[in-house]
CSV table of C-alpha atoms in Angstrom, one decimal:
chain,number,residue,atom,x,y,z
A,1,MET,CA,14.8,-26.6,18.5
A,2,HIS,CA,14.7,-26.9,22.1
A,3,ALA,CA,14.2,-29.9,23.9
A,4,GLU,CA,10.2,-30.5,24.9
A,5,SER,CA,9.8,-31.1,19.9
A,6,LEU,CA,11.5,-34.3,21.7
A,7,HIS,CA,7.9,-34.9,23.1
A,8,GLN,CA,6.0,-34.8,19.6
A,9,PRO,CA,5.3,-38.6,18.5
A,10,VAL,CA,8.2,-40.4,16.2
A,11,ALA,CA,7.9,-43.2,14.0
A,12,VAL,CA,12.5,-43.3,14.8
A,13,GLN,CA,13.9,-41.5,16.9
A,14,HIS,CA,17.9,-41.1,15.4
A,15,VAL,CA,20.2,-40.0,18.4
A,16,VAL,CA,23.1,-38.6,18.1
A,17,CYS,CA,26.3,-37.2,19.7
A,18,PHE,CA,28.9,-33.9,17.4
A,19,GLU,CA,32.1,-35.6,19.6
A,20,GLU,CA,32.0,-38.5,18.4
A,21,ALA,CA,30.0,-39.0,15.2
A,22,GLY,CA,31.2,-37.1,11.0
A,23,GLU,CA,30.1,-37.0,7.8
A,24,CYS,CA,29.0,-40.6,7.5
A,25,THR,CA,26.5,-40.3,10.1
A,26,LEU,CA,25.2,-37.9,9.2
A,27,GLU,CA,24.7,-38.3,5.3
A,28,ARG,CA,22.7,-41.8,6.1
A,29,ILE,CA,20.6,-39.9,8.6
A,30,ALA,CA,19.9,-37.4,6.2
A,31,ARG,CA,19.1,-40.1,3.5
A,32,GLU,CA,17.9,-43.2,6.2
A,33,ALA,CA,15.2,-40.9,7.6
A,34,ARG,CA,11.8,-40.9,6.7
A,35,ALA,CA,8.5,-38.5,7.8
A,36,GLY,CA,7.3,-39.2,10.8
A,37,ASP,CA,9.7,-39.8,12.0
A,38,GLY,CA,12.5,-37.3,14.6
A,39,VAL,CA,15.8,-36.7,14.9
A,40,MET,CA,18.1,-35.3,18.4
A,41,VAL,CA,21.3,-33.7,17.7
A,42,SER,CA,24.1,-33.2,21.1
A,43,GLY,CA,26.0,-30.1,19.6
A,44,PRO,CA,26.3,-26.9,17.8
A,45,GLU,CA,23.5,-25.4,15.3
A,46,ALA,CA,25.6,-26.0,13.0
A,47,TRP,CA,25.4,-29.6,13.1
A,48,VAL,CA,21.7,-29.2,12.9
A,49,GLU,CA,22.7,-27.2,9.4
A,50,ALA,CA,24.9,-30.2,8.4
A,51,LEU,CA,22.4,-32.6,8.4
A,52,ARG,CA,20.0,-30.1,6.6
A,53,ALA,CA,22.9,-30.0,3.6
A,54,PHE,CA,22.8,-33.5,3.6
A,55,GLY,CA,19.4,-33.5,2.6
A,56,LEU,CA,17.7,-34.3,5.7
A,57,SER,CA,13.8,-33.3,5.5
A,58,ARG,CA,12.7,-29.9,6.5
A,59,GLU,CA,9.4,-31.6,7.1
A,60,ILE,CA,11.7,-34.2,10.1
A,61,PRO,CA,12.1,-31.5,12.8
A,62,VAL,CA,15.6,-31.7,14.7
A,63,ALA,CA,15.8,-31.2,18.7
A,64,ARG,CA,19.9,-29.8,19.7
A,65,LEU,CA,20.8,-30.3,22.8
A,66,GLY,CA,23.4,-27.9,24.0
A,67,ARG,CA,26.0,-29.2,26.2
A,68,ALA,CA,26.8,-26.4,28.4
A,69,ASP,CA,23.8,-27.3,31.1
A,70,ASN,CA,23.8,-31.2,31.0
A,71,ILE,CA,20.5,-31.2,29.2
A,72,TRP,CA,20.4,-34.3,28.1
A,73,ARG,CA,21.1,-35.5,31.6
A,74,ARG,CA,17.5,-34.7,32.6
A,75,ILE,CA,15.6,-35.6,29.0
A,76,GLN,CA,12.6,-38.6,29.4
A,77,PRO,CA,10.1,-39.6,27.1
A,78,VAL,CA,7.0,-39.6,29.0
A,79,THR,CA,4.5,-40.2,26.2
A,80,GLU,CA,4.0,-43.7,25.5
A,81,SER,CA,4.6,-42.6,21.3
A,82,GLN,CA,7.9,-41.6,22.2
A,83,ARG,CA,8.6,-45.1,24.1
A,84,ALA,CA,7.0,-47.0,21.6
A,85,ALA,CA,9.5,-45.4,18.8
A,86,ARG,CA,12.8,-47.3,17.7
A,87,TRP,CA,15.6,-45.1,18.9
A,88,LEU,CA,18.5,-45.6,16.7
A,89,CYS,CA,21.9,-44.9,18.7
A,90,TYR,CA,24.6,-43.5,16.7
A,91,GLY,CA,27.2,-44.6,18.8
A,92,PRO,CA,28.3,-45.2,22.4
A,93,GLN,CA,27.9,-41.8,23.7
A,94,ALA,CA,24.1,-41.3,22.0
A,95,LYS,CA,23.4,-44.2,23.4
A,96,ARG,CA,24.5,-43.4,27.2
A,97,LEU,CA,22.3,-39.9,26.6
A,98,ALA,CA,19.0,-42.3,25.4
A,99,ASP,CA,19.3,-45.1,27.6
A,100,ARG,CA,16.9,-44.1,30.5
A,101,ALA,CA,14.5,-43.2,27.9
A,102,ALA,CA,13.2,-46.0,25.4
A,103,MET,CA,14.1,-49.3,25.1
A,104,LEU,CA,17.5,-48.7,22.2
A,105,ALA,CA,16.5,-50.4,18.4
A,106,PRO,CA,20.1,-52.1,17.3
A,107,ILE,CA,20.8,-49.8,13.8
A,108,ARG,CA,21.1,-52.7,10.7
A,109,GLU,CA,24.2,-52.6,8.8
A,110,GLU,CA,23.3,-52.0,5.1
A,111,LEU,CA,25.1,-50.9,2.7
A,112,PRO,CA,24.9,-46.8,1.0
A,113,PRO,CA,23.6,-46.8,-2.3
A,114,LYS,CA,26.4,-47.7,-4.7
A,115,PRO,CA,27.6,-43.7,-6.5
A,116,GLN,CA,27.2,-42.9,-10.1
A,117,TRP,CA,30.9,-43.1,-11.9
A,118,PRO,CA,31.9,-42.2,-15.0
A,119,GLU,CA,35.4,-43.2,-16.3
A,120,ALA,CA,36.4,-39.7,-17.1
A,121,ARG,CA,35.2,-38.5,-12.8
A,122,ARG,CA,37.8,-41.5,-12.0
A,123,ALA,CA,40.5,-40.7,-14.0
A,124,ARG,CA,40.0,-36.8,-12.8
A,125,ILE,CA,40.0,-36.9,-9.0
A,126,ARG,CA,43.0,-39.6,-9.7
A,127,HIS,CA,45.0,-36.5,-11.8
A,128,GLU,CA,44.2,-33.9,-8.2
A,129,LEU,CA,45.2,-36.1,-5.9
A,130,GLY,CA,48.6,-37.1,-7.7
A,131,ILE,CA,48.0,-40.1,-8.4
A,132,ALA,CA,50.3,-41.7,-11.5
A,133,ALA,CA,48.8,-45.1,-13.5
A,134,ARG,CA,51.0,-47.9,-11.9
A,135,GLU,CA,50.5,-46.7,-8.1
A,136,ARG,CA,47.7,-48.5,-5.5
A,137,ALA,CA,45.6,-45.8,-3.8
A,138,VAL,CA,44.3,-46.7,-0.7
A,139,LEU,CA,41.8,-44.7,2.0
A,140,VAL,CA,42.6,-44.5,5.1
A,141,ALA,CA,39.4,-43.4,6.1
A,142,GLY,CA,37.1,-43.5,10.1
A,143,GLU,CA,34.3,-42.6,11.9
A,144,PRO,CA,35.4,-39.7,13.0
A,145,SER,CA,38.7,-38.7,11.0
A,146,GLU,CA,40.1,-37.7,14.4
A,147,TRP,CA,40.2,-40.2,16.5
A,148,ILE,CA,42.6,-41.9,13.8
A,149,ASP,CA,45.9,-44.1,14.4
A,150,LEU,CA,48.3,-44.2,11.5
A,151,SER,CA,51.1,-45.3,13.6
A,152,PHE,CA,50.4,-49.2,12.7
A,153,ILE,CA,48.7,-48.6,9.3
A,154,ALA,CA,51.7,-46.6,8.4
A,155,ARG,CA,54.1,-49.5,9.2
A,156,ALA,CA,52.3,-52.1,7.4
A,157,VAL,CA,52.2,-49.7,4.0
A,158,GLY,CA,56.4,-49.0,4.7
A,159,MET,CA,56.7,-52.8,4.9
A,160,ALA,CA,54.7,-53.9,2.2
A,161,PHE,CA,56.4,-50.2,0.0
A,162,VAL,CA,59.7,-51.8,1.3
A,163,GLY,CA,57.9,-55.2,-0.8
A,164,GLY,CA,57.6,-53.3,-4.0
A,165,ALA,CA,53.7,-52.6,-3.4
A,166,PRO,CA,53.4,-48.6,-4.9
A,167,LEU,CA,50.7,-48.0,-2.5
A,168,ARG,CA,49.7,-44.9,-1.5
A,169,LEU,CA,47.2,-44.1,1.6
A,170,VAL,CA,45.0,-41.5,1.3
A,171,VAL,CA,43.9,-39.4,4.6
A,172,SER,CA,41.9,-36.4,5.9
A,173,PRO,CA,44.0,-33.4,7.0
A,174,ARG,CA,41.7,-33.9,10.5
A,175,VAL,CA,43.6,-36.9,11.0
A,176,PRO,CA,46.5,-36.7,14.1
A,177,ARG,CA,50.3,-36.6,13.5
A,178,ILE,CA,50.4,-36.0,9.4
A,179,ALA,CA,53.4,-34.6,9.2
A,180,GLU,CA,54.5,-36.9,12.1
A,181,ILE,CA,53.9,-40.1,10.1
A,182,ASN,CA,54.9,-38.3,6.2
A,183,GLY,CA,58.0,-38.1,8.0
A,184,PHE,CA,58.3,-42.1,8.6
A,185,LEU,CA,57.0,-43.4,5.9
A,186,THR,CA,59.3,-41.0,4.1
A,187,LYS,CA,62.3,-42.2,6.0
A,188,ALA,CA,61.1,-45.6,5.6
A,189,THR,CA,61.4,-45.7,2.1
A,190,GLY,CA,62.4,-43.1,0.1
A,191,PHE,CA,59.2,-41.2,-0.7
A,192,ALA,CA,56.0,-39.6,1.5
A,193,PRO,CA,52.6,-42.1,0.5
A,194,LEU,CA,50.3,-39.5,2.1
A,195,VAL,CA,47.5,-37.8,0.0
A,196,VAL,CA,46.2,-35.0,2.2
A,197,ASP,CA,42.5,-34.5,1.0
A,198,ALA,CA,38.8,-33.1,3.0
A,199,ARG,CA,36.8,-36.0,0.6
A,200,ALA,CA,38.1,-38.7,2.9
A,201,ASP,CA,36.1,-37.2,5.3
A,202,THR,CA,33.2,-38.0,2.6
A,203,PRO,CA,34.4,-41.0,1.0
A,204,TRP,CA,31.4,-41.5,-1.2
A,205,GLU,CA,33.1,-38.4,-2.4
A,206,ILE,CA,36.6,-40.0,-3.3
A,207,LEU,CA,36.2,-44.0,-3.9
A,208,PRO,CA,34.8,-44.6,-6.7
A,209,ALA,CA,38.6,-43.8,-7.9
A,210,LEU,CA,40.9,-45.4,-5.3
A,211,ASP,CA,41.6,-49.0,-5.2
A,212,ALA,CA,40.7,-50.3,-1.7
A,213,ALA,CA,40.3,-48.4,2.1
A,214,ILE,CA,41.5,-49.1,5.4
A,215,VAL,CA,39.6,-48.9,8.7
A,216,ASP,CA,41.4,-49.2,11.9
A,217,ARG,CA,40.0,-49.4,14.9
A,218,ASP,CA,39.3,-46.6,17.3
A,219,GLY,CA,43.1,-45.4,16.9
A,220,ALA,CA,42.2,-43.9,21.2
A,221,VAL,CA,43.1,-47.8,21.6
A,222,GLU,CA,46.6,-47.3,20.8
A,223,ARG,CA,47.2,-43.4,21.4
A,224,PRO,CA,44.4,-42.0,24.0
A,225,VAL,CA,46.2,-38.5,23.9
A,226,GLU,CA,46.7,-37.8,20.5
A,227,CYS,CA,43.3,-39.4,19.2
A,228,ALA,CA,41.2,-38.4,22.0
A,229,GLY,CA,39.8,-35.6,19.5
A,230,TRP,CA,36.7,-34.4,21.1
A,231,ARG,CA,36.6,-36.8,23.9
A,232,SER,CA,38.0,-36.0,27.2
A,233,GLY,CA,37.2,-36.8,30.7
A,234,GLU,CA,33.9,-39.5,31.0
A,235,TRP,CA,34.0,-39.8,28.0
A,236,GLN,CA,37.6,-41.7,27.9
A,237,ARG,CA,35.6,-44.6,30.0
A,238,LEU,CA,33.0,-45.4,28.0
A,239,ALA,CA,33.8,-48.3,25.6
A,240,TRP,CA,34.6,-47.3,22.1
A,241,SER,CA,33.8,-49.3,18.9
A,242,ALA,CA,35.0,-47.7,15.3
A,243,SER,CA,32.2,-47.4,13.0
A,244,PRO,CA,31.4,-49.8,10.0
A,245,LEU,CA,29.9,-46.9,8.0
A,246,PRO,CA,33.6,-46.5,6.0
A,247,ALA,CA,33.9,-50.2,5.5
A,248,LEU,CA,29.9,-50.4,4.2
A,249,TRP,CA,30.7,-47.5,1.6
A,250,ALA,CA,34.3,-48.9,0.5
A,251,LEU,CA,31.5,-52.3,-0.3
A,252,SER,CA,29.1,-49.7,-2.6
A,253,CYS,CA,31.3,-48.2,-4.2
A,254,GLY,CA,33.4,-51.4,-4.7
A,255,VAL,CA,36.8,-51.4,-3.8
A,256,PRO,CA,38.1,-54.0,-0.9
A,257,VAL,CA,38.4,-52.8,2.1
A,258,PHE,CA,40.4,-53.8,5.0
A,259,VAL,CA,38.8,-53.8,7.9
A,260,HIS,CA,40.2,-54.6,11.9
A,261,GLU,CA,38.3,-57.7,13.0
A,262,SER,CA,36.8,-55.3,17.0
A,263,ILE,CA,34.6,-53.6,14.0
A,264,ASP,CA,31.7,-55.5,13.2
A,265,LEU,CA,30.0,-55.9,9.8
A,266,GLY,CA,26.7,-57.4,10.6
A,267,ALA,CA,25.4,-59.3,7.8
A,268,ARG,CA,28.5,-58.1,5.9
A,269,ALA,CA,31.2,-59.0,7.6
A,270,ALA,CA,31.4,-62.0,4.8
A,271,HIS,CA,31.5,-59.7,2.4
A,272,PRO,CA,34.3,-61.1,-0.1
A,273,ARG,CA,36.0,-57.9,-0.6
A,274,VAL,CA,36.0,-57.8,3.9
A,275,LYS,CA,39.7,-58.7,4.9
A,276,ARG,CA,40.2,-58.3,8.2
A,277,PHE,CA,43.3,-58.3,10.1
A,278,GLY,CA,44.4,-57.6,13.1
A,279,ARG,CA,47.2,-56.6,15.0
A,280,ASP,CA,50.3,-58.4,13.6
A,281,ILE,CA,52.0,-56.2,10.7
A,282,ALA,CA,53.5,-58.0,8.6
A,283,ALA,CA,50.7,-59.8,8.2
A,284,LEU,CA,48.6,-56.7,7.1
A,285,ALA,CA,52.3,-55.4,4.8
A,286,ARG,CA,51.5,-59.1,3.1
A,287,MET,CA,47.8,-58.6,2.8
A,288,LEU,CA,48.3,-54.7,1.0
A,289,ALA,CA,50.6,-56.3,-1.9
């Protein structure tokens, strides 16, 4: 659709940029958008199709903004109904896109719906992943996965593994430096605990079969080159913060989640299954063990 559809009256305007979001964000928008809302996508047509595939109603208009002509710089809703709408922006670039156009509403960090999982499915998924009965499988989650830095987590897991904790890390194939980290873990532990599976990007499809999740801060803080993902130029000057959505999915699925202290979980910050960690490798290793 063209940018003119932005001027249609809407109750809630959802704004998302493909460079800074992933499947968790798309699923959330598709699930939470209601009749009378609108969606603004800065990115390729494939992202509009992905939203529809996740179940976004055909009744909800989607305005796609192309990036080549920087059209987003000129988007300014002018109608009173647009200004009265709640604008929900999923990420700092999305906020930047809309900050001159509307009053932005905070996003409430609610738990996603709990997946219904029969025990047989849990056993099947663990078998597919090659997880032995005695092993503890931990999802390394992030949104998007291209921004995950495995270095810190791998050192903590290696330390816990040597101490006797039979951990296996499950990661997305889109995570940077997988081969390098796998080599490090093999050398440090005598065993390569990484399990690479695309379902790591859609945690509701895999978490109920696992034992825990880890959500670290944005990898660009430590490794701005390897974990830049789609970011370049002026993007790298924006203030980034890792998405809480993977952690919320872990809580919804009933598994403990280790969350970096910089990530805002809103009202869920004090949830009993949330374990906070900072930059102390030994402390995280002890928590995992």
